[in-house]
mmCIF file of C-alpha atoms in Angstrom:
data_model
loop_
_atom_site.group_PDB
_atom_site.id
_atom_site.type_symbol
_atom_site.label_atom_id
_atom_site.label_comp_id
_atom_site.label_asym_id
_atom_site.label_seq_id
_atom_site.Cartn_x
_atom_site.Cartn_y
_atom_site.Cartn_z
ATOM 1 C CA UNK A 1 114.788 102.954 103.825
ATOM 2 C CA UNK A 2 114.056 102.745 100.112
ATOM 3 C CA UNK A 3 110.768 101.295 99.013
ATOM 4 C CA UNK A 4 110.680 97.992 97.140
ATOM 5 C CA UNK A 5 108.001 98.183 94.472
ATOM 6 C CA UNK A 6 106.668 94.821 93.377
ATOM 7 C CA UNK A 7 103.638 92.955 92.220
ATOM 8 C CA UNK A 8 101.798 90.834 94.816
ATOM 9 C CA UNK A 9 103.732 87.599 94.545
ATOM 10 C CA UNK A 10 105.094 85.855 97.648
ATOM 11 C CA UNK A 11 105.786 88.925 99.744
ATOM 12 C CA UNK A 12 106.475 88.108 103.417
ATOM 13 C CA UNK A 13 106.526 90.799 106.084
ATOM 14 C CA UNK A 14 105.592 90.869 109.739
ATOM 15 C CA UNK A 15 102.959 88.258 110.474
ATOM 16 C CA UNK A 16 101.509 88.523 106.971
ATOM 17 C CA UNK A 17 102.220 86.715 103.741
ATOM 18 C CA UNK A 18 100.928 88.080 100.458
ATOM 19 C CA UNK A 19 100.633 85.595 97.612
ATOM 20 C CA UNK A 20 99.053 85.537 94.184
ATOM 21 C CA UNK A 21 95.420 86.656 94.000
ATOM 22 C CA UNK A 22 93.267 83.588 94.547
ATOM 23 C CA UNK A 23 89.810 85.026 94.132
ATOM 24 C CA UNK A 24 87.821 88.001 92.908
ATOM 25 C CA UNK A 25 84.467 89.314 93.986
ATOM 26 C CA UNK A 26 82.867 90.547 90.757
ATOM 27 C CA UNK A 27 79.590 92.411 90.460
ATOM 28 C CA UNK A 28 79.375 93.036 86.710
ATOM 29 C CA UNK A 29 77.463 89.778 86.268
ATOM 30 C CA UNK A 30 74.566 91.212 88.263
ATOM 31 C CA UNK A 31 75.237 89.083 91.302
ATOM 32 C CA UNK A 32 78.027 88.587 93.787
ATOM 33 C CA UNK A 33 78.794 85.063 92.699
ATOM 34 C CA UNK A 34 82.304 83.958 91.893
ATOM 35 C CA UNK A 35 84.614 81.082 92.784
ATOM 36 C CA UNK A 36 83.075 79.147 95.691
ATOM 37 C CA UNK A 37 80.603 81.988 96.275
ATOM 38 C CA UNK A 38 76.962 81.072 96.830
ATOM 39 C CA UNK A 39 75.544 84.574 97.086
ATOM 40 C CA UNK A 40 72.478 85.025 94.915
ATOM 41 C CA UNK A 41 71.094 88.329 96.161
ATOM 42 C CA UNK A 42 71.149 90.829 93.271
ATOM 43 C CA UNK A 43 72.499 93.304 92.491
ATOM 44 C CA UNK A 44 76.175 92.610 93.067
ATOM 45 C CA UNK A 45 78.741 94.665 94.904
ATOM 46 C CA UNK A 46 78.938 98.258 93.729
ATOM 47 C CA UNK A 47 81.730 100.386 95.160
ATOM 48 C CA UNK A 48 82.527 98.263 98.229
ATOM 49 C CA UNK A 49 84.403 100.735 100.409
ATOM 50 C CA UNK A 50 85.514 98.800 103.456
ATOM 51 C CA UNK A 51 85.156 95.508 105.269
ATOM 52 C CA UNK A 52 85.359 94.060 108.764
ATOM 53 C CA UNK A 53 85.693 90.614 110.295
ATOM 54 C CA UNK A 54 83.427 89.809 113.247
ATOM 55 C CA UNK A 55 85.787 87.746 115.373
ATOM 56 C CA UNK A 56 82.918 86.068 117.241
ATOM 57 C CA UNK A 57 80.917 84.760 114.283
ATOM 58 C CA UNK A 58 83.822 84.860 111.788
ATOM 59 C CA UNK A 59 81.488 86.601 109.355
ATOM 60 C CA UNK A 60 82.709 89.268 106.962
ATOM 61 C CA UNK A 61 80.839 92.603 106.893
ATOM 62 C CA UNK A 62 81.205 94.436 103.558
ATOM 63 C CA UNK A 63 80.186 98.091 103.163
ATOM 64 C CA UNK A 64 78.473 97.932 99.745
ATOM 65 C CA UNK A 65 78.386 101.684 99.348
ATOM 66 C CA UNK A 66 76.564 102.414 96.084
ATOM 67 C CA UNK A 67 73.886 99.864 96.989
ATOM 68 C CA UNK A 68 73.493 101.588 100.381
ATOM 69 C CA UNK A 69 73.760 98.403 102.396
ATOM 70 C CA UNK A 70 75.968 96.112 104.426
ATOM 71 C CA UNK A 71 76.481 92.595 103.027
ATOM 72 C CA UNK A 72 77.331 89.809 105.484
ATOM 73 C CA UNK A 73 79.114 86.664 104.275
ATOM 74 C CA UNK A 74 80.820 83.711 105.889
ATOM 75 C CA UNK A 75 84.517 83.165 105.270
ATOM 76 C CA UNK A 76 83.422 80.422 102.867
ATOM 77 C CA UNK A 77 81.642 83.131 100.810
ATOM 78 C CA UNK A 78 78.163 81.959 101.726
ATOM 79 C CA UNK A 79 75.480 84.610 102.054
ATOM 80 C CA UNK A 80 74.306 85.391 105.604
ATOM 81 C CA UNK A 81 72.365 88.630 105.383
ATOM 82 C CA UNK A 82 72.273 92.170 104.072
ATOM 83 C CA UNK A 83 70.805 95.236 105.730
ATOM 84 C CA UNK A 84 70.593 99.007 105.667
ATOM 85 C CA UNK A 85 69.036 99.648 102.233
ATOM 86 C CA UNK A 86 66.264 101.801 103.704
ATOM 87 C CA UNK A 87 68.470 103.585 106.225
ATOM 88 C CA UNK A 88 71.837 104.263 104.572
ATOM 89 C CA UNK A 89 72.982 106.798 101.990
ATOM 90 C CA UNK A 90 76.585 106.214 100.910
ATOM 91 C CA UNK A 91 77.861 104.193 103.900
ATOM 92 C CA UNK A 92 81.610 104.270 104.454
ATOM 93 C CA UNK A 93 82.809 102.308 107.492
ATOM 94 C CA UNK A 94 81.617 99.572 109.841
ATOM 95 C CA UNK A 95 82.543 98.549 113.399
ATOM 96 C CA UNK A 96 81.214 96.081 115.969
ATOM 97 C CA UNK A 97 80.861 96.763 119.683
ATOM 98 C CA UNK A 98 79.262 94.196 121.968
ATOM 99 C CA UNK A 99 75.981 93.113 120.339
ATOM 100 C CA UNK A 100 75.698 96.038 117.912
ATOM 101 C CA UNK A 101 76.938 97.005 114.445
ATOM 102 C CA UNK A 102 77.861 100.667 113.867
ATOM 103 C CA UNK A 103 77.953 102.176 110.371
ATOM 104 C CA UNK A 104 79.148 105.618 109.273
ATOM 105 C CA UNK A 105 76.959 107.217 106.622
ATOM 106 C CA UNK A 106 78.380 110.062 104.521
ATOM 107 C CA UNK A 107 75.097 110.967 102.810
ATOM 108 C CA UNK A 108 73.232 111.585 106.064
ATOM 109 C CA UNK A 109 76.317 112.793 107.986
ATOM 110 C CA UNK A 110 75.356 110.041 110.376
ATOM 111 C CA UNK A 111 76.318 107.146 112.599
ATOM 112 C CA UNK A 112 73.821 104.287 112.755
ATOM 113 C CA UNK A 113 73.525 101.479 115.286
ATOM 114 C CA UNK A 114 72.080 98.111 114.225
ATOM 115 C CA UNK A 115 71.449 94.923 116.179
ATOM 116 C CA UNK A 116 74.123 92.299 115.587
ATOM 117 C CA UNK A 117 71.480 89.578 115.969
ATOM 118 C CA UNK A 118 68.808 90.574 113.452
ATOM 119 C CA UNK A 119 70.405 93.701 111.875
ATOM 120 C CA UNK A 120 67.448 95.945 112.686
ATOM 121 C CA UNK A 121 68.106 99.659 113.183
ATOM 122 C CA UNK A 122 68.305 100.638 116.869
ATOM 123 C CA UNK A 123 69.196 104.331 116.760
ATOM 124 C CA UNK A 124 71.177 106.934 114.839
ATOM 125 C CA UNK A 125 72.806 110.340 115.046
ATOM 126 C CA UNK A 126 72.757 112.418 111.869
ATOM 127 C CA UNK A 127 72.159 115.863 110.404
ATOM 128 C CA UNK A 128 68.435 115.446 111.131
ATOM 129 C CA UNK A 129 68.766 114.426 114.793
ATOM 130 C CA UNK A 130 69.368 116.561 117.858
ATOM 131 C CA UNK A 131 72.941 115.346 118.278
ATOM 132 C CA UNK A 132 74.440 116.976 115.148
ATOM 133 C CA UNK A 133 78.108 116.299 115.799
ATOM 134 C CA UNK A 134 79.121 114.619 112.541
ATOM 135 C CA UNK A 135 80.004 116.150 109.174
ATOM 136 C CA UNK A 136 81.145 113.583 106.597
ATOM 137 C CA UNK A 137 81.934 110.659 108.911
ATOM 138 C CA UNK A 138 84.177 108.078 107.293
ATOM 139 C CA UNK A 139 86.442 105.519 108.971
ATOM 140 C CA UNK A 140 85.261 103.941 112.224
ATOM 141 C CA UNK A 141 86.645 101.606 114.878
ATOM 142 C CA UNK A 142 86.001 100.538 118.477
ATOM 143 C CA UNK A 143 88.099 99.649 121.511
ATOM 144 C CA UNK A 144 85.344 97.563 123.107
ATOM 145 C CA UNK A 145 83.988 100.492 125.101
ATOM 146 C CA UNK A 146 83.849 103.525 122.810
ATOM 147 C CA UNK A 147 83.318 104.279 119.121
ATOM 148 C CA UNK A 148 85.937 106.324 117.231
ATOM 149 C CA UNK A 149 84.893 108.069 113.998
ATOM 150 C CA UNK A 150 87.159 109.860 111.510
ATOM 151 C CA UNK A 151 84.934 112.846 110.769
ATOM 152 C CA UNK A 152 86.295 114.703 107.755
ATOM 153 C CA UNK A 153 84.007 117.725 108.083
ATOM 154 C CA UNK A 154 84.788 118.246 111.773
ATOM 155 C CA UNK A 155 88.537 117.889 111.104
ATOM 156 C CA UNK A 156 88.744 115.536 114.070
ATOM 157 C CA UNK A 157 88.161 112.097 115.515
ATOM 158 C CA UNK A 158 84.720 112.043 117.170
ATOM 159 C CA UNK A 159 84.261 109.654 120.080
ATOM 160 C CA UNK A 160 80.885 108.230 121.160
ATOM 161 C CA UNK A 161 79.738 105.704 123.724
ATOM 162 C CA UNK A 162 77.751 102.626 122.729
ATOM 163 C CA UNK A 163 74.480 104.573 123.054
ATOM 164 C CA UNK A 164 75.742 107.106 120.472
ATOM 165 C CA UNK A 165 76.177 109.830 123.066
ATOM 166 C CA UNK A 166 78.955 112.197 122.009
ATOM 167 C CA UNK A 167 81.914 112.199 124.407
ATOM 168 C CA UNK A 168 84.791 114.254 122.999
ATOM 169 C CA UNK A 169 86.933 115.237 120.023
ATOM 170 C CA UNK A 170 90.537 114.245 119.361
ATOM 171 C CA UNK A 171 92.862 115.828 116.818
ATOM 172 C CA UNK A 172 91.359 119.298 116.427
ATOM 173 C CA UNK A 173 94.143 121.523 115.122
ATOM 174 C CA UNK A 174 96.161 118.528 113.898
ATOM 175 C CA UNK A 175 93.728 116.927 111.444
ATOM 176 C CA UNK A 176 92.192 118.539 108.398
ATOM 177 C CA UNK A 177 90.492 115.784 106.385
ATOM 178 C CA UNK A 178 90.774 112.499 108.313
ATOM 179 C CA UNK A 179 89.725 109.487 106.269
ATOM 180 C CA UNK A 180 90.303 106.493 108.533
ATOM 181 C CA UNK A 181 91.076 105.663 112.154
ATOM 182 C CA UNK A 182 92.473 102.576 113.886
ATOM 183 C CA UNK A 183 93.533 101.614 117.414
ATOM 184 C CA UNK A 184 96.850 100.011 118.271
ATOM 185 C CA UNK A 185 97.923 99.305 121.844
ATOM 186 C CA UNK A 186 97.268 102.580 123.694
ATOM 187 C CA UNK A 187 97.264 104.775 120.601
ATOM 188 C CA UNK A 188 94.736 106.233 118.171
ATOM 189 C CA UNK A 189 96.058 106.309 114.614
ATOM 190 C CA UNK A 190 94.456 108.353 111.815
ATOM 191 C CA UNK A 191 95.272 109.106 108.185
ATOM 192 C CA UNK A 192 94.621 112.521 106.694
ATOM 193 C CA UNK A 193 93.962 113.173 103.011
ATOM 194 C CA UNK A 194 95.176 116.772 103.128
ATOM 195 C CA UNK A 195 98.749 116.084 104.245
ATOM 196 C CA UNK A 196 99.005 112.353 103.347
ATOM 197 C CA UNK A 197 100.240 111.892 106.893
ATOM 198 C CA UNK A 198 99.648 109.250 109.563
ATOM 199 C CA UNK A 199 98.901 110.939 112.888
ATOM 200 C CA UNK A 200 99.260 109.046 116.167
ATOM 201 C CA UNK A 201 97.557 110.239 119.366
ATOM 202 C CA UNK A 202 97.272 108.885 122.883
ATOM 203 C CA UNK A 203 93.868 107.727 124.118
ATOM 204 C CA UNK A 204 93.716 111.007 126.019
ATOM 205 C CA UNK A 205 94.128 112.992 122.822
ATOM 206 C CA UNK A 206 97.751 114.116 123.114
ATOM 207 C CA UNK A 207 99.709 113.953 119.883
ATOM 208 C CA UNK A 208 102.470 111.335 119.996
ATOM 209 C CA UNK A 209 104.002 111.666 116.551
ATOM 210 C CA UNK A 210 103.372 112.046 112.829
ATOM 211 C CA UNK A 211 104.521 109.612 110.153
ATOM 212 C CA UNK A 212 104.965 110.687 106.539
ATOM 213 C CA UNK A 213 105.235 107.396 104.604
ATOM 214 C CA UNK A 214 104.190 108.722 101.176
ATOM 215 C CA UNK A 215 106.331 110.665 98.739
ATOM 216 C CA UNK A 216 105.266 114.339 99.102
ATOM 217 C CA UNK A 217 106.237 114.969 95.469
ATOM 218 C CA UNK A 218 103.824 112.346 94.150
ATOM 219 C CA UNK A 219 100.078 112.731 93.895
ATOM 220 C CA UNK A 220 98.570 110.667 96.686
ATOM 221 C CA UNK A 221 95.177 110.149 98.243
ATOM 222 C CA UNK A 222 95.256 107.739 101.196
ATOM 223 C CA UNK A 223 91.800 106.323 101.893
ATOM 224 C CA UNK A 224 92.010 103.409 104.320
ATOM 225 C CA UNK A 225 94.606 101.519 106.303
ATOM 226 C CA UNK A 226 95.010 98.452 108.498
ATOM 227 C CA UNK A 227 97.476 97.705 111.298
ATOM 228 C CA UNK A 228 98.498 94.037 111.385
ATOM 229 C CA UNK A 229 99.512 92.055 114.457
ATOM 230 C CA UNK A 230 103.201 92.845 113.937
ATOM 231 C CA UNK A 231 102.524 96.591 113.915
ATOM 232 C CA UNK A 232 102.987 97.039 110.176
ATOM 233 C CA UNK A 233 100.625 99.541 108.542
ATOM 234 C CA UNK A 234 99.024 98.652 105.207
ATOM 235 C CA UNK A 235 97.713 101.803 103.519
ATOM 236 C CA UNK A 236 95.624 102.035 100.346
ATOM 237 C CA UNK A 237 96.744 104.974 98.195
ATOM 238 C CA UNK A 238 93.872 105.628 95.804
ATOM 239 C CA UNK A 239 95.570 107.979 93.331
ATOM 240 C CA UNK A 240 98.816 106.044 92.869
ATOM 241 C CA UNK A 241 97.045 102.647 92.706
ATOM 242 C CA UNK A 242 99.329 101.192 95.332
ATOM 243 C CA UNK A 243 99.208 99.468 98.687
ATOM 244 C CA UNK A 244 101.933 100.941 100.882
ATOM 245 C CA UNK A 245 103.318 98.834 103.734
ATOM 246 C CA UNK A 246 105.495 100.532 106.343
ATOM 247 C CA UNK A 247 106.403 100.302 110.021
ATOM 248 C CA UNK A 248 105.401 102.660 112.821
ATOM 249 C CA UNK A 249 108.563 104.683 112.272
ATOM 250 C CA UNK A 250 107.539 105.410 108.694
ATOM 251 C CA UNK A 251 110.124 103.100 107.117
ATOM 252 C CA UNK A 252 108.841 101.585 103.901
ATOM 253 C CA UNK A 253 108.632 97.792 103.830
ATOM 254 C CA UNK A 254 106.991 97.226 100.461
ATOM 255 C CA UNK A 255 104.927 98.925 97.789
ATOM 256 C CA UNK A 256 102.415 96.770 95.929
ATOM 257 C CA UNK A 257 101.265 98.101 92.569
ATOM 258 C CA UNK A 258 97.650 97.173 91.783
ATOM 259 C CA UNK A 259 95.616 97.595 88.601
ATOM 260 C CA UNK A 260 92.803 99.699 90.044
ATOM 261 C CA UNK A 261 92.271 102.403 92.657
ATOM 262 C CA UNK A 262 92.293 100.592 96.021
ATOM 263 C CA UNK A 263 89.928 101.349 98.887
ATOM 264 C CA UNK A 264 89.410 99.442 102.131
ATOM 265 C CA UNK A 265 92.045 96.925 103.233
ATOM 266 C CA UNK A 266 91.904 94.181 105.853
ATOM 267 C CA UNK A 267 94.244 91.394 106.964
ATOM 268 C CA UNK A 268 92.750 88.082 108.102
ATOM 269 C CA UNK A 269 95.315 85.484 109.105
ATOM 270 C CA UNK A 270 97.593 85.119 106.057
ATOM 271 C CA UNK A 271 95.393 86.921 103.536
ATOM 272 C CA UNK A 272 95.119 90.567 102.540
ATOM 273 C CA UNK A 273 91.685 91.769 101.383
ATOM 274 C CA UNK A 274 91.447 94.885 99.212
ATOM 275 C CA UNK A 275 88.298 96.643 97.954
ATOM 276 C CA UNK A 276 87.987 98.081 94.449
ATOM 277 C CA UNK A 277 85.127 99.625 92.469
ATOM 278 C CA UNK A 278 83.220 96.402 91.886
ATOM 279 C CA UNK A 279 85.173 93.627 93.541
ATOM 280 C CA UNK A 280 87.206 92.505 96.511
ATOM 281 C CA UNK A 281 90.602 91.022 95.727
ATOM 282 C CA UNK A 282 92.281 88.560 98.052
ATOM 283 C CA UNK A 283 96.055 88.254 98.135
#
């Protein structure tokens, strides 16, 4: 199926609806204030890489990478908390399991566990701890029981329990530089920078199939992706400055051209959130 390239204006697909940008999160002012935003904690966002919605509290967790912290906001853009400044060095991804927040940290080759109640550090695994399993951990997700980490340096998905005990690898021999990982039904889905391919595995680690949604003749660098409730995959392609939307068979649904290099993406109800160098755009 041919791709339809368009700007983000009234683009329905699956359970999502993309409309004109309604808001920007800017940090160049020295704070994270913008339309309806009451955040006053300086400095502002600097290289926000990814974001996550806590479905229990309905708070948004933003990985504010260059500030080495996680910023927590309500969906009304009111400041809740921020944490991790003393513990993180280039954080990349965030996940929630039970009453804990888990953050991947590229600088320390680590995975950190914080309390979801007061955001204090509980424990970590990193290059300086006994459990040295991670090498450039990036995307992270959870199925409610285990933690799945796209570990670029290990060329695999690393799986931990909630106590950060290493359990197993998935994807060794199939992945080279995994950037992000998501769960859908009974499958583990990962994107790989080296082959711009979407790899789908069973929970047991068996490869199900590969999807090649990006043009192999065009320079591409997929960073993050999101799977919406209809099964559509929204992928941020950093080099081409596009958001690629396709189905699980690899058929292109839409291509959205954006003005900057996109990073983390997230769908909440009828809105698409996309991270850039110093802002978060909402479609």
